[in-house]
mmCIF file of N, CA, C and O in Angstrom:
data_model
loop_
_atom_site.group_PDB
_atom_site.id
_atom_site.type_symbol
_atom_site.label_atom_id
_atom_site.label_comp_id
_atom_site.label_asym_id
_atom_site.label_seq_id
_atom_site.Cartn_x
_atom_site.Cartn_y
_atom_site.Cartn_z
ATOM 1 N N UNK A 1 18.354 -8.157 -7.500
ATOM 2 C CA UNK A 1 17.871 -6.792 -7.373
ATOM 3 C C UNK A 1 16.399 -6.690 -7.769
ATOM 4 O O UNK A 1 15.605 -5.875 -7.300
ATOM 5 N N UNK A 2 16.108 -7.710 -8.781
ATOM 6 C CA UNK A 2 14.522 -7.272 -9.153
ATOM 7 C C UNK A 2 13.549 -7.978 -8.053
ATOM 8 O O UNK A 2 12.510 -7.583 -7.524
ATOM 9 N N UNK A 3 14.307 -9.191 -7.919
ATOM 10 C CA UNK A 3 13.124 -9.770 -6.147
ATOM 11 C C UNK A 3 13.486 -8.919 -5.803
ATOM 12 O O UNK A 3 13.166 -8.263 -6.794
ATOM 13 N N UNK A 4 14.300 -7.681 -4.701
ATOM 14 C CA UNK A 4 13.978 -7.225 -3.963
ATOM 15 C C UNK A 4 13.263 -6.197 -3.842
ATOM 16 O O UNK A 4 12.772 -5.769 -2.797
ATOM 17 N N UNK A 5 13.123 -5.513 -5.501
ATOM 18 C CA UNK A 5 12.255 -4.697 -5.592
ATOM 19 C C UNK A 5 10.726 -5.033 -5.818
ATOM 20 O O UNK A 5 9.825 -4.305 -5.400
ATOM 21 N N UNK A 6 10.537 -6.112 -6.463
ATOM 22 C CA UNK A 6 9.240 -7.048 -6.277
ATOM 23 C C UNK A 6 8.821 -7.192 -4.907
ATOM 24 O O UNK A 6 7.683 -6.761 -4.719
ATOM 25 N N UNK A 7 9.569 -7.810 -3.589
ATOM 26 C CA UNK A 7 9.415 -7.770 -2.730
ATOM 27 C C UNK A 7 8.845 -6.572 -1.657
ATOM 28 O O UNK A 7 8.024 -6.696 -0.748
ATOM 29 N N UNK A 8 9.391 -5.689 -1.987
ATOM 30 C CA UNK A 8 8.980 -4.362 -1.729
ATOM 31 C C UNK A 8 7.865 -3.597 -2.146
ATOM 32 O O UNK A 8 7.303 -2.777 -1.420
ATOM 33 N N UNK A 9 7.516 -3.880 -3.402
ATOM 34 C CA UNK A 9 5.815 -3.389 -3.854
ATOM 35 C C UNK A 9 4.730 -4.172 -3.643
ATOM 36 O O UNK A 9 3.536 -3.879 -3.710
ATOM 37 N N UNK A 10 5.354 -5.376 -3.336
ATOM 38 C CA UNK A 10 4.434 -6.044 -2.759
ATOM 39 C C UNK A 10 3.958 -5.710 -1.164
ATOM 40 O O UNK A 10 2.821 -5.765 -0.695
ATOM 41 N N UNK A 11 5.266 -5.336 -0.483
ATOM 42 C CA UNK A 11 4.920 -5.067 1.161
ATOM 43 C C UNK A 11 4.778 -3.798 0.900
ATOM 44 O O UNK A 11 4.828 -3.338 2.041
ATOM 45 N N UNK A 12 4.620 -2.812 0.130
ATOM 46 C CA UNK A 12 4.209 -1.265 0.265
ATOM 47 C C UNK A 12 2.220 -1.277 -0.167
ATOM 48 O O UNK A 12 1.186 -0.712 0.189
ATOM 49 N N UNK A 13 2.589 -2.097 -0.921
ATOM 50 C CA UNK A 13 0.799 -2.459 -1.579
ATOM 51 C C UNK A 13 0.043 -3.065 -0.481
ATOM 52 O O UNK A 13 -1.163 -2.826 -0.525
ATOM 53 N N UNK A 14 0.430 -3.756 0.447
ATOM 54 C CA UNK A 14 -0.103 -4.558 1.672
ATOM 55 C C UNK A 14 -0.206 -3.345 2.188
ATOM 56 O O UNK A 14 -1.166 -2.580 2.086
ATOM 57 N N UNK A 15 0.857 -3.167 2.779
ATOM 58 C CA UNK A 15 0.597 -1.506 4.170
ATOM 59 C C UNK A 15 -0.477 -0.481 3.931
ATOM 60 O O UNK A 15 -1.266 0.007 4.741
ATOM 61 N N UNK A 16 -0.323 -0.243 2.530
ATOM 62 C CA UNK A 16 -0.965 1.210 1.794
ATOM 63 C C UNK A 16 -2.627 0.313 1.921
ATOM 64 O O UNK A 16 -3.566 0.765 2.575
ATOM 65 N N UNK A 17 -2.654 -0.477 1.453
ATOM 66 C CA UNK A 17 -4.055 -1.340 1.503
ATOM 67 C C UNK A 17 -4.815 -1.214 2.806
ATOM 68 O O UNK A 17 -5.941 -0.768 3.027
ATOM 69 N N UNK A 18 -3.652 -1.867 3.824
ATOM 70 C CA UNK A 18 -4.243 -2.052 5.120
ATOM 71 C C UNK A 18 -4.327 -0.551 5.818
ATOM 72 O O UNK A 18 -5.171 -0.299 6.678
ATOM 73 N N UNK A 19 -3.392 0.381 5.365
ATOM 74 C CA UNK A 19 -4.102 1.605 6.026
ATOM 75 C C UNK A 19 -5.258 2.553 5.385
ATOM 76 O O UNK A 19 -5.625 3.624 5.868
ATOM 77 N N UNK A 20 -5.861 1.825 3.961
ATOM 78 C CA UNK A 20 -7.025 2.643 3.460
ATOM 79 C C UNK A 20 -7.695 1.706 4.343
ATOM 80 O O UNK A 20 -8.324 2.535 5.001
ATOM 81 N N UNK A 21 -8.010 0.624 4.823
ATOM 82 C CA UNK A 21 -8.923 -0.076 5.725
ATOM 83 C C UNK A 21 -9.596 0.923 6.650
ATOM 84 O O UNK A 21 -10.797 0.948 6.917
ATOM 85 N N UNK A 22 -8.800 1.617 7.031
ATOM 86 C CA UNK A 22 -9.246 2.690 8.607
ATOM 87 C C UNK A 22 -9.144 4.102 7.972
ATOM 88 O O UNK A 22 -8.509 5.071 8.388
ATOM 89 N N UNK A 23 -9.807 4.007 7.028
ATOM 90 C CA UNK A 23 -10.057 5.342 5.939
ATOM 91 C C UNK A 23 -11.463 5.902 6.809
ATOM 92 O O UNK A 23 -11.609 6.931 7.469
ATOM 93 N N UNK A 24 -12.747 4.385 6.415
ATOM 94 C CA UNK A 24 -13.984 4.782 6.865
ATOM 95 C C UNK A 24 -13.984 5.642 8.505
ATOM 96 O O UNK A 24 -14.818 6.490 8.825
ATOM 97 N N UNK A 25 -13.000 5.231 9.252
ATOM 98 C CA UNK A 25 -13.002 5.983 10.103
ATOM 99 C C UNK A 25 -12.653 7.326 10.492
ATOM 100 O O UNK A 25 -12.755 7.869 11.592
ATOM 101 N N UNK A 26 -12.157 7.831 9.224
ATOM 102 C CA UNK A 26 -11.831 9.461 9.341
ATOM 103 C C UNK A 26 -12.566 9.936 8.292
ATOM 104 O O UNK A 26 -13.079 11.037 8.494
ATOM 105 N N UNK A 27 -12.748 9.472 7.323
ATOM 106 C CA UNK A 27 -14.306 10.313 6.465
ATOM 107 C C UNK A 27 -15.685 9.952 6.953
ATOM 108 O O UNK A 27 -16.230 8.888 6.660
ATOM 109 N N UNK A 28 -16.074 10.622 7.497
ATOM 110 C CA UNK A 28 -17.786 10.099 7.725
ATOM 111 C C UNK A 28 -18.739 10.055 6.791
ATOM 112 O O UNK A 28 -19.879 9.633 6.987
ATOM 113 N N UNK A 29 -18.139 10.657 5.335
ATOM 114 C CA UNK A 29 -19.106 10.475 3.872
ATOM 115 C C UNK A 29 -18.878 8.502 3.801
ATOM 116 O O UNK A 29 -19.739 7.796 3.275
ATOM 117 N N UNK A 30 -17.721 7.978 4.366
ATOM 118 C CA UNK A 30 -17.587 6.570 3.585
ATOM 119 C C UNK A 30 -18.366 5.979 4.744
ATOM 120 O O UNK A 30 -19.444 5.463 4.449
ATOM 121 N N UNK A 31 -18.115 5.975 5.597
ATOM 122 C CA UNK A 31 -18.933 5.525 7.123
ATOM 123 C C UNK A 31 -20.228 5.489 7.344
ATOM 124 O O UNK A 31 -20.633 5.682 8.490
ATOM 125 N N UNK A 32 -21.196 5.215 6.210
ATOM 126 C CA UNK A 32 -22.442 5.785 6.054
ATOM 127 C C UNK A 32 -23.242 4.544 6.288
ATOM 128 O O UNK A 32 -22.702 3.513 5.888
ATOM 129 N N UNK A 33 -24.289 4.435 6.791
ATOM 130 C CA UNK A 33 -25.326 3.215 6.862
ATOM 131 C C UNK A 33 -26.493 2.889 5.472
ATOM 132 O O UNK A 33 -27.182 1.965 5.041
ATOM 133 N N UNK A 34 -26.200 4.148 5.191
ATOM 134 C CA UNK A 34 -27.171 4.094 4.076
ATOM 135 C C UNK A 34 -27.308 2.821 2.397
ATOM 136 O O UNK A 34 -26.820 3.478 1.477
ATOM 137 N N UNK A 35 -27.450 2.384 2.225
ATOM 138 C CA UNK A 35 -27.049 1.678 1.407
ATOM 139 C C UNK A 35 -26.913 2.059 -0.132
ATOM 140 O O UNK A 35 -27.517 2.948 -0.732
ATOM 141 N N UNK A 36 -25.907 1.108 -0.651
ATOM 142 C CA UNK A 36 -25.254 1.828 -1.457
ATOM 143 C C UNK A 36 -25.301 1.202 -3.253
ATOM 144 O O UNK A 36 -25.532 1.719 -4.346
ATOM 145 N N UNK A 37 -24.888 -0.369 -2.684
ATOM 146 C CA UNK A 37 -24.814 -1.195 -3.859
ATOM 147 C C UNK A 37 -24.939 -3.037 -3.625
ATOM 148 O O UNK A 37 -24.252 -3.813 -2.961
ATOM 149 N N UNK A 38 -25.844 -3.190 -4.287
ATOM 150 C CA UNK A 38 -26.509 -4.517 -3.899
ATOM 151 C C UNK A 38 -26.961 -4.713 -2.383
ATOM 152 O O UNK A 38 -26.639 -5.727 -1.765
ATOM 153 N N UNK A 39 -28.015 -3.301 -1.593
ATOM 154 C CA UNK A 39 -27.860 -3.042 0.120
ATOM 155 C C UNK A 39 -27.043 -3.453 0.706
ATOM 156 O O UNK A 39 -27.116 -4.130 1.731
ATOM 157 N N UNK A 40 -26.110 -3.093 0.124
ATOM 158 C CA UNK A 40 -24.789 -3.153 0.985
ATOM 159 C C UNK A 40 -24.509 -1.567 1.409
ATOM 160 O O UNK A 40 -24.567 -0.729 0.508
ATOM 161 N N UNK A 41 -24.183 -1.110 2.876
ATOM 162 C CA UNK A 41 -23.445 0.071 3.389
ATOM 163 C C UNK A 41 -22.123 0.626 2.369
ATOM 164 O O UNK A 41 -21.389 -0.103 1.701
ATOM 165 N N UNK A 42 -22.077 1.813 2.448
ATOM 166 C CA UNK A 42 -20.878 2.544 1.814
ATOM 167 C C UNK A 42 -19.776 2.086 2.427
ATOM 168 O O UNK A 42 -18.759 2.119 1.733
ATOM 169 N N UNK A 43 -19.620 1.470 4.036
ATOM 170 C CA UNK A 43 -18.399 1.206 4.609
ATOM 171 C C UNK A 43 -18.170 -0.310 4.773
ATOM 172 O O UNK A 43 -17.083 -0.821 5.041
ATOM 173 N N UNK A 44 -19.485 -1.048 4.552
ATOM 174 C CA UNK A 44 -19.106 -2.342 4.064
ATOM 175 C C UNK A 44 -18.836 -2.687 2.720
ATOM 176 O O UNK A 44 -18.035 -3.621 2.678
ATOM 177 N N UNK A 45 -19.240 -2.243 1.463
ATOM 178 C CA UNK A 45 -18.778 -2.194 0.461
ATOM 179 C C UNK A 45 -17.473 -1.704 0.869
ATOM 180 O O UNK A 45 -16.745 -2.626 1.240
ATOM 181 N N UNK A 46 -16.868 -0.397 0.930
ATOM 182 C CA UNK A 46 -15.437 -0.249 1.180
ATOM 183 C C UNK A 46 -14.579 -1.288 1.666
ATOM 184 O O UNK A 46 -13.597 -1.464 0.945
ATOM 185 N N UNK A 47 -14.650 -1.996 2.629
ATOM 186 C CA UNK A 47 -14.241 -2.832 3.484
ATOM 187 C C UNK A 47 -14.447 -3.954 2.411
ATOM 188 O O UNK A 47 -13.698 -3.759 1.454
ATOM 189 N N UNK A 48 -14.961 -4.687 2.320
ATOM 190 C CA UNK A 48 -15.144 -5.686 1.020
ATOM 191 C C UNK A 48 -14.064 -5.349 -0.244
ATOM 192 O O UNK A 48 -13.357 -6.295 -0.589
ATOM 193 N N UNK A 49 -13.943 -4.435 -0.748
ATOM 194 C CA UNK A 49 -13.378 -4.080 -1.654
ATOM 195 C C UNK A 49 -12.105 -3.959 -0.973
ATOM 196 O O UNK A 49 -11.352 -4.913 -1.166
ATOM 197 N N UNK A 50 -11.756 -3.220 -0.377
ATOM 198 C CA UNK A 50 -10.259 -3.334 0.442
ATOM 199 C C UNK A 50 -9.872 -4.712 0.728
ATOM 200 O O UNK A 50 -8.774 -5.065 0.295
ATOM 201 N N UNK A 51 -10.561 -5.537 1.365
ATOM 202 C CA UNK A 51 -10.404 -6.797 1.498
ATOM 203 C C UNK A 51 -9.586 -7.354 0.500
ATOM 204 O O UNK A 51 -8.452 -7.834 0.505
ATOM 205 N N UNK A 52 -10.808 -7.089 -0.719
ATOM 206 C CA UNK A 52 -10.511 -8.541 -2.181
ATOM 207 C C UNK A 52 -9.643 -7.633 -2.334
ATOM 208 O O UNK A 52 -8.861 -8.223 -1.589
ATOM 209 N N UNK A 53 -9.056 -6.703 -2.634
ATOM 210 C CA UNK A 53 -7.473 -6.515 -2.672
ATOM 211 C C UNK A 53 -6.472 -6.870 -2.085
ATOM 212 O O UNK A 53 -5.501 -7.240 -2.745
ATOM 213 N N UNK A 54 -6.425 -6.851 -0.379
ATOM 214 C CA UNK A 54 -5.642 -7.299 0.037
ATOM 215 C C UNK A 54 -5.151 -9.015 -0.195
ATOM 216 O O UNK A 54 -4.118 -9.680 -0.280
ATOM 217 N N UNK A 55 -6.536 -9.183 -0.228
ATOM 218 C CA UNK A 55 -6.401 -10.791 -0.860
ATOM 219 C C UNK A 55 -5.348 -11.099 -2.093
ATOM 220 O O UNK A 55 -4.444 -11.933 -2.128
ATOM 221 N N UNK A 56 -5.728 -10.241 -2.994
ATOM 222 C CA UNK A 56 -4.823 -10.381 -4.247
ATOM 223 C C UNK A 56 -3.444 -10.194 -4.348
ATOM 224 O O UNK A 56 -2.762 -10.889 -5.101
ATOM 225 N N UNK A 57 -2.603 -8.587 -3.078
ATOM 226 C CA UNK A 57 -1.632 -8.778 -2.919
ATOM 227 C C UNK A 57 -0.877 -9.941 -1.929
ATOM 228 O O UNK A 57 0.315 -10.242 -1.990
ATOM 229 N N UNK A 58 -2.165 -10.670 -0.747
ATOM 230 C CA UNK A 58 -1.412 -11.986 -0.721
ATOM 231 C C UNK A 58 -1.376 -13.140 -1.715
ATOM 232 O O UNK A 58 -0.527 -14.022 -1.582
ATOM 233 N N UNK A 59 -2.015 -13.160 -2.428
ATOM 234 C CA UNK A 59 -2.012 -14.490 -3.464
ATOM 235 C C UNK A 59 -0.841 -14.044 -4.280
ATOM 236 O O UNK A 59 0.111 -14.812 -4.417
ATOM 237 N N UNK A 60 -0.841 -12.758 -4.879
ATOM 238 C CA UNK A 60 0.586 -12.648 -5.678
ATOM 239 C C UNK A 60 1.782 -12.455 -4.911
ATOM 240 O O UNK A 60 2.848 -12.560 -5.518
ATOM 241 N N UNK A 61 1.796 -12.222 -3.826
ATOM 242 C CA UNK A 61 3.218 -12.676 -2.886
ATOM 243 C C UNK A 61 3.517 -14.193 -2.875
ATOM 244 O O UNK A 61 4.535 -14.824 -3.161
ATOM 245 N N UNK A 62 2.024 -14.651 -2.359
ATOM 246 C CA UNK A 62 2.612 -16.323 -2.428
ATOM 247 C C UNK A 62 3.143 -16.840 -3.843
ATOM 248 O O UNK A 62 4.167 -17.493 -4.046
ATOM 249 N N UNK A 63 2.317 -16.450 -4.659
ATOM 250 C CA UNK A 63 2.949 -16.527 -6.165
ATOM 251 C C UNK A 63 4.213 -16.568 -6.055
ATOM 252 O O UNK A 63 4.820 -17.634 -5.957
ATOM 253 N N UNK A 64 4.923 -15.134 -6.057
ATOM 254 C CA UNK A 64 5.705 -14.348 -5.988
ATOM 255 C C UNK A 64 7.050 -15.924 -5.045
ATOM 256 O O UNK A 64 8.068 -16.460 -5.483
ATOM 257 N N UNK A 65 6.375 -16.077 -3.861
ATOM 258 C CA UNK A 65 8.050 -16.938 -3.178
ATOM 259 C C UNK A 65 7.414 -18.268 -3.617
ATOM 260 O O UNK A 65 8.320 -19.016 -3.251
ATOM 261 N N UNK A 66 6.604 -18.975 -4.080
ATOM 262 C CA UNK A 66 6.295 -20.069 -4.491
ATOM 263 C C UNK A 66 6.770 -20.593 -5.674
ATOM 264 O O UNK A 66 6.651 -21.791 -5.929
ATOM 265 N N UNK A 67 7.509 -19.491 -6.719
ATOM 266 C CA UNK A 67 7.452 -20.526 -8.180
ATOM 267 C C UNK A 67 8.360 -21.258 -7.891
ATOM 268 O O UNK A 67 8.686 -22.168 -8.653
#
């Protein structure tokens, strides 16, 4: 019962992740060219940051069926 609930916050944390990805495309404050932090864009920073998350909920999944 607890893998399957592990299993499950892990694939709700992926989805929820991958649909803030296509955030920048419905706020036009995040969608901005302007630069923001280290000249990086507001929507490439976003995107970067969404990324290294998604990254993390795959590394702790593989974790997760690997021990």
């Amino acid at each position: 019962m607890v893998g399957e609930r592990k299993s499950l916050v892990v694939t709700a944390a992926f989805i929820l992740l991958y649909a803030a990805l296509y955030l920048y495309y419905i706020f036009p404050s995040v969608n901005s060219p302007d630069p923001v932090f280290l000249g990086l864009s507001k929507a490439l920073t976003y995107s970067l940051f969404i990324w290294v998350l998604l990254m993390a909920v795959i590394v702790a999944a593989y974790i997760y069926v690997w021990r």
